[in-house]
GROMACS .gro file of C-alpha atoms in nm:
model
  283
    1MET     CA    1   9.279 -15.673 -14.873
    2LYS     CA    2   9.275 -15.343 -14.773
    3PRO     CA    3   9.518 -15.245 -14.385
    4GLY     CA    4   9.328 -15.292 -14.091
    5LEU     CA    5   9.237 -15.083 -13.857
    6PHE     CA    6   9.277 -15.082 -13.425
    7TYR     CA    7   9.251 -14.849 -13.151
    8LEU     CA    8   9.345 -14.983 -12.793
    9PHE     CA    9   9.093 -14.788 -12.566
   10PRO     CA   10   9.371 -14.571 -12.216
   11ASN     CA   11   9.142 -14.663 -11.978
   12GLU     CA   12   8.930 -14.350 -11.849
   13ASN     CA   13   8.728 -14.468 -11.598
   14PHE     CA   14   8.377 -14.385 -11.834
   15LEU     CA   15   8.143 -14.561 -11.617
   16ASP     CA   16   7.813 -14.501 -11.781
   17LEU     CA   17   7.941 -14.631 -12.155
   18ASN     CA   18   8.348 -14.765 -12.189
   19PRO     CA   19   8.469 -14.824 -12.431
   20TYR     CA   20   8.804 -15.104 -12.469
   21GLN     CA   21   8.911 -15.131 -12.817
   22ALA     CA   22   8.761 -15.049 -13.216
   23GLY     CA   23   8.878 -15.178 -13.518
   24TYR     CA   24   8.819 -15.278 -13.873
   25ALA     CA   25   8.928 -15.607 -14.106
   26ASP     CA   26   8.911 -15.683 -14.427
   27ASN     CA   27   8.868 -16.019 -14.400
   28ASP     CA   28   9.026 -16.353 -14.677
   29GLY     CA   29   8.806 -16.660 -14.752
   30ALA     CA   30   9.058 -16.821 -14.482
   31ALA     CA   31   8.973 -16.586 -14.209
   32SER     CA   32   8.829 -16.744 -13.860
   33PHE     CA   33   8.795 -16.625 -13.494
   34GLY     CA   34   8.749 -16.885 -13.163
   35PRO     CA   35   8.674 -17.023 -12.997
   36CYS     CA   36   8.694 -16.774 -12.771
   37THR     CA   37   8.539 -16.601 -12.449
   38ARG     CA   38   8.530 -16.156 -12.434
   39ASN     CA   39   8.492 -15.996 -12.168
   40HIS     CA   40   8.273 -15.669 -12.230
   41TYR     CA   41   8.043 -15.648 -12.519
   42LEU     CA   42   8.119 -15.729 -12.895
   43PHE     CA   43   7.968 -15.552 -13.181
   44HIS     CA   44   8.094 -15.646 -13.534
   45TYR     CA   45   7.923 -15.470 -13.755
   46VAL     CA   46   7.876 -15.652 -14.189
   47ILE     CA   47   8.042 -15.405 -14.473
   48SER     CA   48   8.052 -15.609 -14.724
   49GLY     CA   49   8.010 -15.986 -14.744
   50ALA     CA   50   7.923 -16.231 -14.534
   51GLY     CA   51   8.007 -16.488 -14.258
   52THR     CA   52   7.979 -16.719 -14.019
   53LEU     CA   53   7.903 -16.657 -13.576
   54MET     CA   54   7.838 -16.991 -13.425
   55THR     CA   55   7.708 -16.917 -13.033
   56GLU     CA   56   7.633 -17.160 -12.750
   57ASP     CA   57   7.262 -17.047 -12.610
   58GLU     CA   58   7.202 -17.025 -12.242
   59ASP     CA   59   7.143 -17.419 -12.223
   60LYS     CA   60   7.554 -17.455 -12.409
   61ASN     CA   61   7.291 -17.584 -12.745
   62GLU     CA   62   7.541 -17.465 -13.016
   63ARG     CA   63   7.390 -17.271 -13.266
   64HIS     CA   64   7.469 -17.103 -13.610
   65PHE     CA   65   7.363 -16.777 -13.771
   66HIS     CA   66   7.434 -16.640 -14.117
   67ILE     CA   67   7.566 -16.246 -14.140
   68HIS     CA   68   7.587 -16.061 -14.503
   69THR     CA   69   7.679 -15.656 -14.592
   70GLY     CA   70   7.436 -15.399 -14.350
   71GLN     CA   71   7.386 -15.694 -14.055
   72GLY     CA   72   7.590 -15.657 -13.732
   73PHE     CA   73   7.651 -15.945 -13.450
   74LEU     CA   74   7.662 -15.894 -13.068
   75ILE     CA   75   7.922 -16.110 -12.896
   76PHE     CA   76   7.859 -16.095 -12.524
   77PRO     CA   77   8.072 -16.120 -12.214
   78GLY     CA   78   8.166 -16.458 -12.073
   79GLN     CA   79   7.989 -16.610 -12.411
   80VAL     CA   80   8.190 -16.893 -12.564
   81THR     CA   81   8.205 -16.804 -12.961
   82THR     CA   82   8.354 -16.903 -13.303
   83TYR     CA   83   8.278 -16.666 -13.620
   84TRP     CA   84   8.487 -16.700 -13.970
   85ALA     CA   85   8.426 -16.548 -14.344
   86ASP     CA   86   8.218 -16.677 -14.623
   87LYS     CA   87   8.516 -16.877 -14.888
   88ASP     CA   88   8.345 -16.763 -15.171
   89HIS     CA   89   8.256 -16.344 -15.019
   90PRO     CA   90   8.449 -16.304 -14.723
   91TRP     CA   91   8.265 -16.000 -14.469
   92GLU     CA   92   8.506 -15.685 -14.440
   93TYR     CA   93   8.354 -15.550 -14.090
   94VAL     CA   94   8.371 -15.291 -13.784
   95TRP     CA   95   8.376 -15.400 -13.504
   96ILE     CA   96   8.368 -15.182 -13.102
   97GLU     CA   97   8.436 -15.344 -12.757
   98PHE     CA   98   8.255 -15.227 -12.480
   99ASP     CA   99   8.118 -15.196 -12.187
  100GLY     CA  100   7.930 -14.950 -11.853
  101VAL     CA  101   7.606 -14.915 -11.668
  102TYR     CA  102   7.444 -14.816 -11.949
  103SER     CA  103   7.494 -15.171 -12.178
  104SER     CA  104   7.204 -15.369 -12.089
  105GLU     CA  105   7.004 -15.123 -12.191
  106ILE     CA  106   7.152 -14.981 -12.433
  107ILE     CA  107   7.161 -15.389 -12.618
  108SER     CA  108   6.846 -15.453 -12.511
  109GLN     CA  109   6.690 -15.145 -12.669
  110ALA     CA  110   6.840 -15.239 -12.978
  111GLY     CA  111   6.661 -15.581 -12.985
  112LEU     CA  112   6.932 -15.758 -12.899
  113SER     CA  113   7.007 -16.052 -12.690
  114VAL     CA  114   7.183 -16.356 -12.636
  115PRO     CA  115   6.917 -16.637 -12.783
  116ALA     CA  116   6.862 -16.335 -13.105
  117PRO     CA  117   7.231 -16.160 -13.139
  118ILE     CA  118   7.179 -16.021 -13.471
  119TRP     CA  119   7.148 -15.676 -13.550
  120LYS     CA  120   6.944 -15.564 -13.825
  121SER     CA  121   6.841 -15.146 -13.948
  122SER     CA  122   6.475 -15.000 -14.113
  123ASP     CA  123   6.693 -14.719 -14.182
  124ARG     CA  124   6.962 -14.747 -14.432
  125LEU     CA  125   7.118 -14.346 -14.363
  126LEU     CA  126   7.128 -14.422 -13.960
  127SER     CA  127   7.289 -14.746 -14.082
  128ILE     CA  128   7.593 -14.564 -14.278
  129ARG     CA  129   7.625 -14.322 -13.992
  130LEU     CA  130   7.662 -14.628 -13.736
  131GLN     CA  131   7.944 -14.732 -13.992
  132GLU     CA  132   8.111 -14.406 -14.003
  133THR     CA  133   8.077 -14.384 -13.570
  134MET     CA  134   8.276 -14.663 -13.521
  135MET     CA  135   8.557 -14.582 -13.839
  136ALA     CA  136   8.621 -14.326 -13.659
  137LEU     CA  137   8.644 -14.542 -13.327
  138ALA     CA  138   8.850 -14.759 -13.530
  139SER     CA  139   9.081 -14.482 -13.561
  140PRO     CA  140   9.402 -14.378 -13.411
  141ALA     CA  141   9.476 -14.073 -13.558
  142GLU     CA  142   9.054 -13.941 -13.530
  143GLY     CA  143   9.098 -13.651 -13.213
  144THR     CA  144   9.108 -13.651 -12.854
  145HIS     CA  145   8.930 -13.984 -12.576
  146PHE     CA  146   8.668 -13.688 -12.540
  147TYR     CA  147   8.639 -13.685 -12.946
  148LYS     CA  148   8.573 -14.038 -12.943
  149GLN     CA  149   8.430 -14.135 -12.593
  150ALA     CA  150   8.133 -13.887 -12.754
  151ARG     CA  151   8.123 -14.085 -13.065
  152LEU     CA  152   8.076 -14.424 -12.852
  153TYR     CA  153   7.736 -14.266 -12.718
  154GLU     CA  154   7.716 -14.160 -13.150
  155PHE     CA  155   7.778 -14.515 -13.259
  156ALA     CA  156   7.466 -14.647 -12.931
  157ASP     CA  157   7.218 -14.344 -13.064
  158CYS     CA  158   7.242 -14.461 -13.399
  159LEU     CA  159   7.195 -14.882 -13.280
  160ILE     CA  160   6.910 -14.771 -13.111
  161ARG     CA  161   6.692 -14.576 -13.323
  162ALA     CA  162   6.795 -14.830 -13.668
  163ALA     CA  163   6.698 -15.087 -13.499
  164GLY     CA  164   6.326 -14.975 -13.562
  165LYS     CA  165   6.274 -15.040 -13.174
  166PRO     CA  166   6.019 -14.797 -12.936
  167VAL     CA  167   6.284 -14.616 -12.755
  168SER     CA  168   6.268 -14.539 -12.419
  169ILE     CA  169   6.467 -14.278 -12.177
  170LEU     CA  170   6.801 -14.479 -12.007
  171SER     CA  171   6.694 -14.575 -11.634
  172PRO     CA  172   6.967 -14.766 -11.509
  173GLY     CA  173   6.723 -14.817 -11.219
  174GLY     CA  174   6.794 -14.584 -10.948
  175SER     CA  175   7.049 -14.357 -10.790
  176LEU     CA  176   7.161 -14.536 -10.521
  177SER     CA  177   7.180 -14.815 -10.736
  178ASP     CA  178   7.484 -14.592 -10.976
  179TYR     CA  179   7.644 -14.474 -10.656
  180TYR     CA  180   7.697 -14.841 -10.506
  181LEU     CA  181   7.797 -14.953 -10.914
  182GLN     CA  182   8.059 -14.647 -10.941
  183THR     CA  183   8.232 -14.667 -10.577
  184ALA     CA  184   8.226 -15.052 -10.625
  185PHE     CA  185   8.428 -14.997 -11.007
  186LEU     CA  186   8.638 -14.803 -10.879
  187TYR     CA  187   8.716 -14.932 -10.586
  188ILE     CA  188   8.855 -15.258 -10.858
  189GLU     CA  189   9.013 -15.030 -11.072
  190LYS     CA  190   9.248 -14.896 -10.813
  191ASN     CA  191   9.341 -15.121 -10.642
  192PHE     CA  192   9.303 -15.431 -10.905
  193MET     CA  193   9.652 -15.468 -10.844
  194ASN     CA  194   9.597 -15.564 -10.472
  195ASP     CA  195   9.491 -15.931 -10.292
  196ILE     CA  196   9.090 -15.760 -10.318
  197SER     CA  197   8.777 -15.925 -10.211
  198VAL     CA  198   8.410 -15.948 -10.264
  199GLU     CA  199   8.420 -15.804  -9.932
  200SER     CA  200   8.624 -15.566  -9.900
  201ILE     CA  201   8.437 -15.392 -10.208
  202ALA     CA  202   8.160 -15.429  -9.953
  203ALA     CA  203   8.292 -15.239  -9.698
  204GLN     CA  204   8.352 -14.994  -9.979
  205CYS     CA  205   8.031 -14.951 -10.081
  206ASN     CA  206   7.929 -14.979  -9.681
  207ILE     CA  207   7.684 -15.254  -9.842
  208HIS     CA  208   7.620 -15.574  -9.708
  209ARG     CA  209   7.817 -15.894  -9.978
  210ASN     CA  210   7.483 -15.993 -10.006
  211GLN     CA  211   7.295 -15.690 -10.172
  212LEU     CA  212   7.595 -15.608 -10.317
  213LEU     CA  213   7.626 -16.014 -10.575
  214LYS     CA  214   7.314 -15.936 -10.616
  215LEU     CA  215   7.311 -15.545 -10.748
  216PHE     CA  216   7.619 -15.655 -10.968
  217LYS     CA  217   7.381 -15.968 -11.104
  218GLU     CA  218   7.110 -15.750 -11.154
  219ARG     CA  219   7.225 -15.461 -11.305
  220ILE     CA  220   7.559 -15.658 -11.492
  221GLY     CA  221   7.496 -15.977 -11.511
  222GLN     CA  222   7.781 -16.068 -11.352
  223GLY     CA  223   7.955 -16.139 -10.997
  224PRO     CA  224   8.155 -15.868 -10.845
  225GLN     CA  225   8.453 -16.200 -10.871
  226GLU     CA  226   8.400 -16.266 -11.166
  227TYR     CA  227   8.410 -15.879 -11.229
  228LEU     CA  228   8.720 -15.856 -11.070
  229ILE     CA  229   8.881 -16.123 -11.242
  230LYS     CA  230   8.799 -16.013 -11.605
  231TYR     CA  231   8.862 -15.653 -11.494
  232ARG     CA  232   9.251 -15.721 -11.423
  233MET     CA  233   9.239 -15.940 -11.718
  234SER     CA  234   9.152 -15.735 -11.958
  235ARG     CA  235   9.467 -15.481 -11.788
  236ALA     CA  236   9.701 -15.792 -11.848
  237ALA     CA  237   9.584 -15.760 -12.266
  238GLN     CA  238   9.605 -15.462 -12.249
  239LEU     CA  239   9.974 -15.488 -12.069
  240LEU     CA  240  10.035 -15.797 -12.321
  241ILE     CA  241  10.007 -15.543 -12.664
  242THR     CA  242  10.155 -15.262 -12.566
  243THR     CA  243  10.478 -15.336 -12.338
  244ASP     CA  244  10.737 -15.586 -12.338
  245PHE     CA  245  10.757 -15.714 -11.968
  246SER     CA  246  10.715 -16.040 -11.929
  247ILE     CA  247  10.397 -16.295 -11.882
  248ASN     CA  248  10.525 -16.360 -11.471
  249GLU     CA  249  10.595 -15.889 -11.430
  250ILE     CA  250  10.212 -15.862 -11.640
  251GLY     CA  251  10.062 -16.141 -11.386
  252ASN     CA  252  10.241 -15.923 -11.065
  253ALA     CA  253  10.154 -15.609 -11.257
  254VAL     CA  254   9.733 -15.718 -11.207
  255GLY     CA  255   9.773 -15.902 -10.881
  256TYR     CA  256   9.863 -16.264 -10.946
  257ALA     CA  257  10.208 -16.378 -10.817
  258ASN     CA  258  10.174 -16.678 -10.929
  259GLN     CA  259  10.193 -16.744 -11.283
  260LEU     CA  260  10.026 -17.041 -11.358
  261HIS     CA  261   9.730 -16.922 -11.147
  262PHE     CA  262   9.783 -16.562 -11.390
  263SER     CA  263   9.775 -16.778 -11.704
  264ARG     CA  264   9.481 -16.978 -11.610
  265ALA     CA  265   9.319 -16.722 -11.499
  266PHE     CA  266   9.390 -16.556 -11.851
  267LYS     CA  267   9.299 -16.864 -12.084
  268ASN     CA  268   8.928 -16.889 -11.928
  269VAL     CA  269   8.861 -16.542 -11.993
  270TYR     CA  270   9.090 -16.528 -12.348
  271GLY     CA  271   9.079 -16.883 -12.443
  272MET     CA  272   9.422 -16.916 -12.478
  273SER     CA  273   9.790 -16.848 -12.275
  274PRO     CA  274   9.921 -16.487 -12.237
  275LYS     CA  275  10.232 -16.630 -12.462
  276TYR     CA  276   9.975 -16.728 -12.812
  277PHE     CA  277   9.759 -16.418 -12.737
  278ARG     CA  278  10.111 -16.159 -12.730
  279GLU     CA  279  10.230 -16.349 -13.063
  280GLU     CA  280   9.834 -16.327 -13.227
  281LYS     CA  281   9.841 -16.005 -13.193
  282LYS     CA  282  10.157 -15.906 -13.252
  283LYS     CA  283  10.101 -16.069 -13.600
   0.00000   0.00000   0.00000
């Protein structure tokens, strides 16, 4: 079994396309993960072997997808998934978790959706480049965060072009909408530890609460309150992995004075308690 890789990206506020974590694993036949949900988009590329992805569609119906060498699969934010390695031919894969203003359009151009989460390449050379790019993202020794960000854009380019879909210029929907979203994202990132609300985020953007709700739903597929909770939990997950702070201290650090409320919110997002999440990551 080859040694694994894992890289947790620092929060650098790249709003157009932002990486969160990347990794590589050569699994054995007993390997599985889930059921759980994710804060952001999570893409796996299968280098060798095979496995199965179990998801829920938009009507909460259970679906199974068999994935093999050279294919990939995408997990969407908030989607309940479980995936496991084939017992006879366990998969080896590399993954990247990302989000941002351009994410939904990149995913659409790559031909991916909740009903169709399996990525298939029409260009072998681009598949090789995609794998190399993702391995560079997963390697802690590879360059500065600016280098990593450049490789993330290269990953997006390979993902779209290798899928063989018609390519259009990315246009997230107007500079004023971009300004409102970026203002909201920055306000949340700088104040997530405080008692902020949808109303205070809308006031910061100088727009009505309903306009902010509509903008978030249209552009990132979730409301500002849901985004705030998931952002807080992603920061909590970073602290659980990278520090020895107590669960209570981490809850306070991300805006939860009540440890029970924090633990409940964390479990709703990650499918497990903060304590269990930390223990699993340390393994």
